[in-house]
mmCIF file of C-alpha atoms in Angstrom:
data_model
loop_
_atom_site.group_PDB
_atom_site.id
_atom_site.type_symbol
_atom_site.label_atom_id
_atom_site.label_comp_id
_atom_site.label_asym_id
_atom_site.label_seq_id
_atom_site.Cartn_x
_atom_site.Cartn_y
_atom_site.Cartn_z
ATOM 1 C CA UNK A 7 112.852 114.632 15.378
ATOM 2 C CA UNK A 8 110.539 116.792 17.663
ATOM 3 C CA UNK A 9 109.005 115.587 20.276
ATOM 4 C CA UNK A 10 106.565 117.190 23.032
ATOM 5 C CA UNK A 11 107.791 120.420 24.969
ATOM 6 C CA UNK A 12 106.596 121.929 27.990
ATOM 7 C CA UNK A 13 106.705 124.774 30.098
ATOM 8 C CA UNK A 14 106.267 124.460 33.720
ATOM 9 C CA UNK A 15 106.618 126.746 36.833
ATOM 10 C CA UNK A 16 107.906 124.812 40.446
ATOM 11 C CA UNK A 17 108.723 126.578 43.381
ATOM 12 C CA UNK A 18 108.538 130.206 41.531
ATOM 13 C CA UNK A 19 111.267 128.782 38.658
ATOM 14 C CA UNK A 20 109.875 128.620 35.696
ATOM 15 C CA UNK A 21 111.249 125.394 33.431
ATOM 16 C CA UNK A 22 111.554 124.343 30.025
ATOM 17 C CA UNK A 23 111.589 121.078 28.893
ATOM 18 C CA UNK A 24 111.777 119.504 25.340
ATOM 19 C CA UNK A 25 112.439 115.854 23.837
ATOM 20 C CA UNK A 26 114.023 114.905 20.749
ATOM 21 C CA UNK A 27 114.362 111.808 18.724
ATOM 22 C CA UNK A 28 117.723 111.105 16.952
ATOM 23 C CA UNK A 29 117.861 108.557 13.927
ATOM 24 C CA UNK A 30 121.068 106.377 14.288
ATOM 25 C CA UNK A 31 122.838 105.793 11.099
ATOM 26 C CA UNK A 32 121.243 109.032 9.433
ATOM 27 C CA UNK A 33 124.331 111.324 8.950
ATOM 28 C CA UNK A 34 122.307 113.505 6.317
ATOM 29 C CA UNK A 35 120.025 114.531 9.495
ATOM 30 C CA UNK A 36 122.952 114.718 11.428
ATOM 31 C CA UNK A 37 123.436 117.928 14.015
ATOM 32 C CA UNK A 38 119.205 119.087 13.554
ATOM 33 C CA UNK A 39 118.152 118.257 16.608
ATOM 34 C CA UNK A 40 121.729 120.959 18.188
ATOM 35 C CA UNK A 41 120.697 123.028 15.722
ATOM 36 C CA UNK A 42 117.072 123.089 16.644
ATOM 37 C CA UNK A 43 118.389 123.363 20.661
ATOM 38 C CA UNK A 44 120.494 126.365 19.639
ATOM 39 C CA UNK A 45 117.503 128.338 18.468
ATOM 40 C CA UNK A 46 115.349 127.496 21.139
ATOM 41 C CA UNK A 47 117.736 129.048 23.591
ATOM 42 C CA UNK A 48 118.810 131.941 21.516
ATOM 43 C CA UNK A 49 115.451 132.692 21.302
ATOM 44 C CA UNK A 50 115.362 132.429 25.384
ATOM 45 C CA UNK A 51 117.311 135.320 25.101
ATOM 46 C CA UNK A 52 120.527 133.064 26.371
ATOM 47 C CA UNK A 53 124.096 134.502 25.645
ATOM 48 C CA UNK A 54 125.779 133.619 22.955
ATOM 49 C CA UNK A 55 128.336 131.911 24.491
ATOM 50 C CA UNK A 56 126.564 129.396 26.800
ATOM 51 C CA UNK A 57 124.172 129.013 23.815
ATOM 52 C CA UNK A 58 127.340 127.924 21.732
ATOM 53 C CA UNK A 59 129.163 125.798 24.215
ATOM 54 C CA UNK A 60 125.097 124.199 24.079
ATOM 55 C CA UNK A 61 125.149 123.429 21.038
ATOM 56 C CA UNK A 62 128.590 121.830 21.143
ATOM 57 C CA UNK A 63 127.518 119.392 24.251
ATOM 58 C CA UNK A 64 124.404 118.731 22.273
ATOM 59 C CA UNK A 65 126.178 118.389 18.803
ATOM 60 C CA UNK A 66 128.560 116.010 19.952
ATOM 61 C CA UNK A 67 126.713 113.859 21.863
ATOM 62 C CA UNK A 68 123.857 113.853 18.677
ATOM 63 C CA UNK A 69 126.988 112.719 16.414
ATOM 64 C CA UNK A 70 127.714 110.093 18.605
ATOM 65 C CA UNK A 71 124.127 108.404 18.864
ATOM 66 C CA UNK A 72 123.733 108.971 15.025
ATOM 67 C CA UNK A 73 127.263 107.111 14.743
ATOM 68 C CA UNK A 74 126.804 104.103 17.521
ATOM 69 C CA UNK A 75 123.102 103.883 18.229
ATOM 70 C CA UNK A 76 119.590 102.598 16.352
ATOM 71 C CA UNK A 77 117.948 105.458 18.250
ATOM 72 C CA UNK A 78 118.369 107.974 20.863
ATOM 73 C CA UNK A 79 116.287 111.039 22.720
ATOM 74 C CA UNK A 80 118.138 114.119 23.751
ATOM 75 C CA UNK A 81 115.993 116.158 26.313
ATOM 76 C CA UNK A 82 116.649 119.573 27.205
ATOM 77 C CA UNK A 83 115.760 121.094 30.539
ATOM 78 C CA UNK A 84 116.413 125.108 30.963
ATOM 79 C CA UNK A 85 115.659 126.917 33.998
ATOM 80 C CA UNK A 86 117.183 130.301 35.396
ATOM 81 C CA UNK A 87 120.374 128.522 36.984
ATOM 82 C CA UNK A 88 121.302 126.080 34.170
ATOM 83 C CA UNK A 89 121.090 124.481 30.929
ATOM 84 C CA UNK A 90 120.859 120.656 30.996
ATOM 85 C CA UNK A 91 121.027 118.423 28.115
ATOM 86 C CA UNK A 92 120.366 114.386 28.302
ATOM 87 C CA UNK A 93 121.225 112.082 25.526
ATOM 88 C CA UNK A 94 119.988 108.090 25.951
ATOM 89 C CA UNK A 95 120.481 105.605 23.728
ATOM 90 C CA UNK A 96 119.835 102.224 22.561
ATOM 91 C CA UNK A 97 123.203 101.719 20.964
ATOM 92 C CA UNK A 98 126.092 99.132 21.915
ATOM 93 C CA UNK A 99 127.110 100.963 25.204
ATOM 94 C CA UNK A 100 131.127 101.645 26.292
ATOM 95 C CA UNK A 101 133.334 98.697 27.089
ATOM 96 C CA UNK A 102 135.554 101.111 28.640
ATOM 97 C CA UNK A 103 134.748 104.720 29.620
ATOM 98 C CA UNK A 104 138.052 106.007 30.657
ATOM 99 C CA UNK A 105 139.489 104.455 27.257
ATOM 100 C CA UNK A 106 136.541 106.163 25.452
ATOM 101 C CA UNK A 107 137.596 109.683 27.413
ATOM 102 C CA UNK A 108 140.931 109.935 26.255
ATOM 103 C CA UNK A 109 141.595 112.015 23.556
ATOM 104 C CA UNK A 110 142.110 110.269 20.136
ATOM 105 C CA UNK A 111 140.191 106.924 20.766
ATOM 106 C CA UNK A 112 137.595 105.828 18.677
ATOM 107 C CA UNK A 113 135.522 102.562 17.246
ATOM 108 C CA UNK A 114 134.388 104.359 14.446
ATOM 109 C CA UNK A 115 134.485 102.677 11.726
ATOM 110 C CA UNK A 116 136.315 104.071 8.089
ATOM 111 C CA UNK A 117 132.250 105.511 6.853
ATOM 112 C CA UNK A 118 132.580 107.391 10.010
ATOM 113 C CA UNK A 119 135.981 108.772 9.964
ATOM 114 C CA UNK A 120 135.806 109.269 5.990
ATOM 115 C CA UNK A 121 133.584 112.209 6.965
ATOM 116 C CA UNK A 122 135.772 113.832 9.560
ATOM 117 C CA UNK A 123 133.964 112.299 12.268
ATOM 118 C CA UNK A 124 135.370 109.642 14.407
ATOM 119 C CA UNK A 125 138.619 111.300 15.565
ATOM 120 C CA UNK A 126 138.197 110.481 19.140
ATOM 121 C CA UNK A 127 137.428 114.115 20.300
ATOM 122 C CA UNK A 128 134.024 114.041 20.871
ATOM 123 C CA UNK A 129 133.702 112.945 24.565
ATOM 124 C CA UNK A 130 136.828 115.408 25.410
ATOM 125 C CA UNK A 131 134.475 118.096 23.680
ATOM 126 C CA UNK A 132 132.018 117.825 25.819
ATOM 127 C CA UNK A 133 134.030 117.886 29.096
ATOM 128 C CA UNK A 134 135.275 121.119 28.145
ATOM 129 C CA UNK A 135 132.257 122.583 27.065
ATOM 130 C CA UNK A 136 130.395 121.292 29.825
ATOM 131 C CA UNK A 137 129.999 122.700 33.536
ATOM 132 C CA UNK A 138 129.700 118.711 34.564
ATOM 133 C CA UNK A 139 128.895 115.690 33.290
ATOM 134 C CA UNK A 140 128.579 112.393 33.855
ATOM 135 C CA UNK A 141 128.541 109.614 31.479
ATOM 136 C CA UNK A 142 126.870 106.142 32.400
ATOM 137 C CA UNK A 143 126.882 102.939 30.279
ATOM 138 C CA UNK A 144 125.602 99.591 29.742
ATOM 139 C CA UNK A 145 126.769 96.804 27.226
ATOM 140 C CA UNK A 146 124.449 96.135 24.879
ATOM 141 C CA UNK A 147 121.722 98.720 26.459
ATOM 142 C CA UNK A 148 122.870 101.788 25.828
ATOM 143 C CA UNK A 149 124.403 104.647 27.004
ATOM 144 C CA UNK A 150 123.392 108.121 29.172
ATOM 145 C CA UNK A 151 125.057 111.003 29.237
ATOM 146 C CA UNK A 152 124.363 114.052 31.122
ATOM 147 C CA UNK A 153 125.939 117.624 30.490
ATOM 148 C CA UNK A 154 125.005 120.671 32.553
ATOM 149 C CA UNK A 155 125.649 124.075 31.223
ATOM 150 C CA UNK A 156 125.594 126.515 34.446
ATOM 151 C CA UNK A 157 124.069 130.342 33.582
ATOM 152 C CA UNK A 158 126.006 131.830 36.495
ATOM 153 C CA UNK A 159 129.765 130.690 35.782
ATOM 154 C CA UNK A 160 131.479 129.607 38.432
ATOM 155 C CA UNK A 161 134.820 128.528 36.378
ATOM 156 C CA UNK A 162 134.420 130.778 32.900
ATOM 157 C CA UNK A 163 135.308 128.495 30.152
ATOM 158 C CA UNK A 164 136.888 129.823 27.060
ATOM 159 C CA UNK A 165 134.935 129.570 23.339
ATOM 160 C CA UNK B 17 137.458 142.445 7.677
ATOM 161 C CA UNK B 18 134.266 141.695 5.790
ATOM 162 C CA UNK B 19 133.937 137.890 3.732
ATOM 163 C CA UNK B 20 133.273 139.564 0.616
ATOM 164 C CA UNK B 21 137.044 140.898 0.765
ATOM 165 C CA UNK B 22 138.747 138.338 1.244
ATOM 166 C CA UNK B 23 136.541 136.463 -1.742
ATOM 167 C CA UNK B 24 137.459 139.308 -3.912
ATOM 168 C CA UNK B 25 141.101 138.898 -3.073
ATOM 169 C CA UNK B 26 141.331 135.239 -3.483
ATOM 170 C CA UNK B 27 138.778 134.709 -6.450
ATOM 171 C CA UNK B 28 136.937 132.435 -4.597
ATOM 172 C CA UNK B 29 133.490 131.530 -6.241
ATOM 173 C CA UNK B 30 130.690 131.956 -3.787
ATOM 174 C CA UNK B 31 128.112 128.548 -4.143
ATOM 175 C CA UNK B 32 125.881 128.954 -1.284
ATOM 176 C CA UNK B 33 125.265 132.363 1.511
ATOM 177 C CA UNK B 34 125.261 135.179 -1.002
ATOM 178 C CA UNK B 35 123.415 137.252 1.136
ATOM 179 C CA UNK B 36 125.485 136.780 4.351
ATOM 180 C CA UNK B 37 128.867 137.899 2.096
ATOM 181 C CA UNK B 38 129.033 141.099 4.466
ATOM 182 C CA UNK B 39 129.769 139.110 7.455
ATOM 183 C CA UNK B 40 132.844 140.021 9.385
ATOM 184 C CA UNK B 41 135.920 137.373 9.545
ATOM 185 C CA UNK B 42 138.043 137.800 12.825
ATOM 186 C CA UNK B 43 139.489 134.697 12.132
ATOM 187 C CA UNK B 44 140.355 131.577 10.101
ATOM 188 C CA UNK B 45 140.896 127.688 11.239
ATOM 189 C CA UNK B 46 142.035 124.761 8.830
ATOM 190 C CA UNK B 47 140.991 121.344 9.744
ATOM 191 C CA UNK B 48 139.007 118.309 8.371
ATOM 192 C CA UNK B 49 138.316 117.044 11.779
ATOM 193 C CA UNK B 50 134.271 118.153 12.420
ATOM 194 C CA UNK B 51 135.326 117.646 16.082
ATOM 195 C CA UNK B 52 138.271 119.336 16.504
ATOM 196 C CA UNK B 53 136.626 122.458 14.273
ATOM 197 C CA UNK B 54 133.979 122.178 17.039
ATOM 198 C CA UNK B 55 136.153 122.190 20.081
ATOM 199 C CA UNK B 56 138.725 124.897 18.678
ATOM 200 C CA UNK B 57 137.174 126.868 15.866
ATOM 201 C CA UNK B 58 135.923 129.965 17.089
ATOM 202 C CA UNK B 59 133.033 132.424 15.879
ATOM 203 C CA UNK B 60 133.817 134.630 13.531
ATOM 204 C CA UNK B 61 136.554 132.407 12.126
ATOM 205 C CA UNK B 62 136.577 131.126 8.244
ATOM 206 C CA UNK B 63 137.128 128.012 8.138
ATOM 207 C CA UNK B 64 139.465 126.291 5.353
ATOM 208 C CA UNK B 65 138.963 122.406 4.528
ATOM 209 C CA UNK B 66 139.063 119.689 2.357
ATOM 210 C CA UNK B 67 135.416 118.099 3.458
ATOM 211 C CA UNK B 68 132.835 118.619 1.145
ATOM 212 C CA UNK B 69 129.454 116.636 2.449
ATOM 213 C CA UNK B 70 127.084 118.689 4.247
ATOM 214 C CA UNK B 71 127.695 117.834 7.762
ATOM 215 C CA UNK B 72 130.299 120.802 7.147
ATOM 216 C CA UNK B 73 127.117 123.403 7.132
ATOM 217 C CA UNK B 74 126.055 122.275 10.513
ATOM 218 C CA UNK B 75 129.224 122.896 12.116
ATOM 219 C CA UNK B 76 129.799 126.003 10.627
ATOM 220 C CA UNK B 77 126.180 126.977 11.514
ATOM 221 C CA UNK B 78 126.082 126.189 15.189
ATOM 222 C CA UNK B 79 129.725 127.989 15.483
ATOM 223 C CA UNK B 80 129.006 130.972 13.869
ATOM 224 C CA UNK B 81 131.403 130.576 11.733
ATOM 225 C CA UNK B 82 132.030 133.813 9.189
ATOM 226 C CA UNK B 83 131.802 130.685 6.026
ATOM 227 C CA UNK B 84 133.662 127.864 4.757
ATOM 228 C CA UNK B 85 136.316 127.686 2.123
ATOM 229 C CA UNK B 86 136.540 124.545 0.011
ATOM 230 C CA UNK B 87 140.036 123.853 -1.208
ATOM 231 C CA UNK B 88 141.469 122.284 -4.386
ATOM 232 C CA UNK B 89 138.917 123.097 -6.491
ATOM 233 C CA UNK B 90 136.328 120.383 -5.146
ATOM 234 C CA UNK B 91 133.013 120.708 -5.640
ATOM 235 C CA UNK B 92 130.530 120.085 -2.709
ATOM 236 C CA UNK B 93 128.079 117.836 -3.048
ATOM 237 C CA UNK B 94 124.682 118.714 -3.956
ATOM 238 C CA UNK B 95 122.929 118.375 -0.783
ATOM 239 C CA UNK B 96 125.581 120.916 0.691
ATOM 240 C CA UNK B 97 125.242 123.718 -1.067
ATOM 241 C CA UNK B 98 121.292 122.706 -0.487
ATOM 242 C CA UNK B 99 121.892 123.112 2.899
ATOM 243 C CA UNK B 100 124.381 126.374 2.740
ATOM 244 C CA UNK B 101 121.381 127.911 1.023
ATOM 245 C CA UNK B 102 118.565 126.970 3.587
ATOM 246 C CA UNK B 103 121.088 127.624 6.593
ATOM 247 C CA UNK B 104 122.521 131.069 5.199
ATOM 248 C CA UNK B 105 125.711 129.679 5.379
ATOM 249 C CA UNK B 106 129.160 131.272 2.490
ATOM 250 C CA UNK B 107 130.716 128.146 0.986
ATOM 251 C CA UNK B 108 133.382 129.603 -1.300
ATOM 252 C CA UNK B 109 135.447 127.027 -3.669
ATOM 253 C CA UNK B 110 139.014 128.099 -4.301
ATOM 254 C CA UNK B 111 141.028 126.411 -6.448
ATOM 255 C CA UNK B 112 144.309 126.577 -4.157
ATOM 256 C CA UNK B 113 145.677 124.080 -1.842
ATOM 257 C CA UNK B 114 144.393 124.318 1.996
ATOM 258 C CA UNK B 115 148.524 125.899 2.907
ATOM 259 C CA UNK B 116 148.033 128.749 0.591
ATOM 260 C CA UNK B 117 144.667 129.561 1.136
ATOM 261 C CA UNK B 118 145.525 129.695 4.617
ATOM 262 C CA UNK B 119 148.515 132.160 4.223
ATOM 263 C CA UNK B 120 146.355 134.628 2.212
ATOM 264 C CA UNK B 121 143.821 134.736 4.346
ATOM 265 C CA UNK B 122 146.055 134.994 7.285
ATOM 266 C CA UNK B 123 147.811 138.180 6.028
ATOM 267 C CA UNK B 124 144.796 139.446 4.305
ATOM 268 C CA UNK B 125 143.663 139.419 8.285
ATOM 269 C CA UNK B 126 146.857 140.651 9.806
ATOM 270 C CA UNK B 127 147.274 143.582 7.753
ATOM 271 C CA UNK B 128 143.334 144.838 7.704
ATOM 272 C CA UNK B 129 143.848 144.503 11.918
ATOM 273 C CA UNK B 130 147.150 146.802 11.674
ATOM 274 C CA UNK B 131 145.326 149.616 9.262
#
């Protein structure tokens, strides 16, 4: 699930960059590659809360590729100002994105909501938890998603 | 108040986390909805629910949640309490229904907050 991680320093900010590989259809791997992004940045020394409401963005958006994709990377980018997390895919993509935002819509299928998954909050999730974000999809290519978590809060979100 | 309280108080038997039984519940949540644990469970919180596969440990994990009560009596599956174990994460069987599990813990809560 690892991939390659690097360290970098441009213009004096020093930047951290790491790729994962999510399995789709594997729901007994399901939420290692958050996990494995929430101890990376707790051991950044990153507060507790941003590191949570990371872990969210990136456990969501994990649960989705593993639910609607063949394969996906997440790649996480931390520098002093922000947390970024990426998620591509090779899954179906969105027919409709602002049908797919609202809360309680979902094409998951009964496997998927049998396990508590599925219930449509996911996206919403990840609005709330997420300084911005922008979603971007293609039928039949895949979907992008990109969710910034800012250190310096403008607009303090609640846990 | 500390976990192992509250597992004293309800009898609830303890499969996975028995080292992390000191940790200190602020809180509880009920729901069978990963997402909607995720978006409004908070840390600190014991969380009360009727799923049992081991997708429950992650969620628990990256919320810091205090552990996680099955209800009912059910049994988690193997690969759970596998998981529980590697994670460090309480799962705690009781053999109530989700409503009264809730209630205890609520006023086991409330009254350890007013002493």
């Amino acid at each position: 699930m690892r991939g390659e991680s690097s360290e970098q320093v441009l213009n004096g900010q020093k930047i951290f960059e790491e790729l994962f590989i999510i399995e789709g259809g594997n729901f007994n791997k399901a939420g290692e590659v958050a996990s494995r992004i929430k101890v990376i940045l707790k051991n950044m020394g990153i507060p507790d809360e941003l590191v949570r409401r990371a872990a969210l963005v990136a456990y969501e958006s994990e649960i989705n590729i593993v639910s609607y994709a063949k394969q996906g990377y997440m790649k996480l980018t931390v520098n002093p100002d922000l947390i970024m997390i990426e998620s591509i895919d090779e899954g179906e993509g969105i027919v409709d994105i602002e049908l797919a935002m609202q809360e309680g819509y979902s094409t998951a299928n009964d496997r998927i909501r049998e396990m508590g998954f599925g219930a449509g909050m996911g996206l919403c999730n990840i609005k709330n938890y997420s300084d911005y974000f922008d979603l971007r999809s293609k039928i039949g290519k895949g979907t992008y998603l990109k969710m910034i978590i800012e250190s310096q809060q403008k607009n303090p979100k609640t846990e | 108040m500390e976990l192992s309280s509250i597992i004293n108080a309800l009898s609830l038997r303890v499969v996975s986390g028995k080292d992390n039984l000191s940790n200190a519940v602020t809180g509880g949540y009920v729901g069978d909805l990963l997402s909607d644990v995720m978006g409004n469970g908070k840390s600190g919180d014991l969380w009360i629910t009727r799923q049992v596969h081991q997708n429950i440990v992650a969620v628990a994990s990256l919320k810091d949640l205090a552990g996680i009560v099955l209800v009912n009596n059910c049994e988690p599956a193997e690969d759970t309490i596998q998981k529980g174990v590697k994670e460090g994460i309480p799962i705690m069987i009781s053999e109530m229904p989700g409503f009264d599990v809730a209630g205890k813990v609520y006023n086991l809560i409330k009254k350890d907050h007013h002493e």
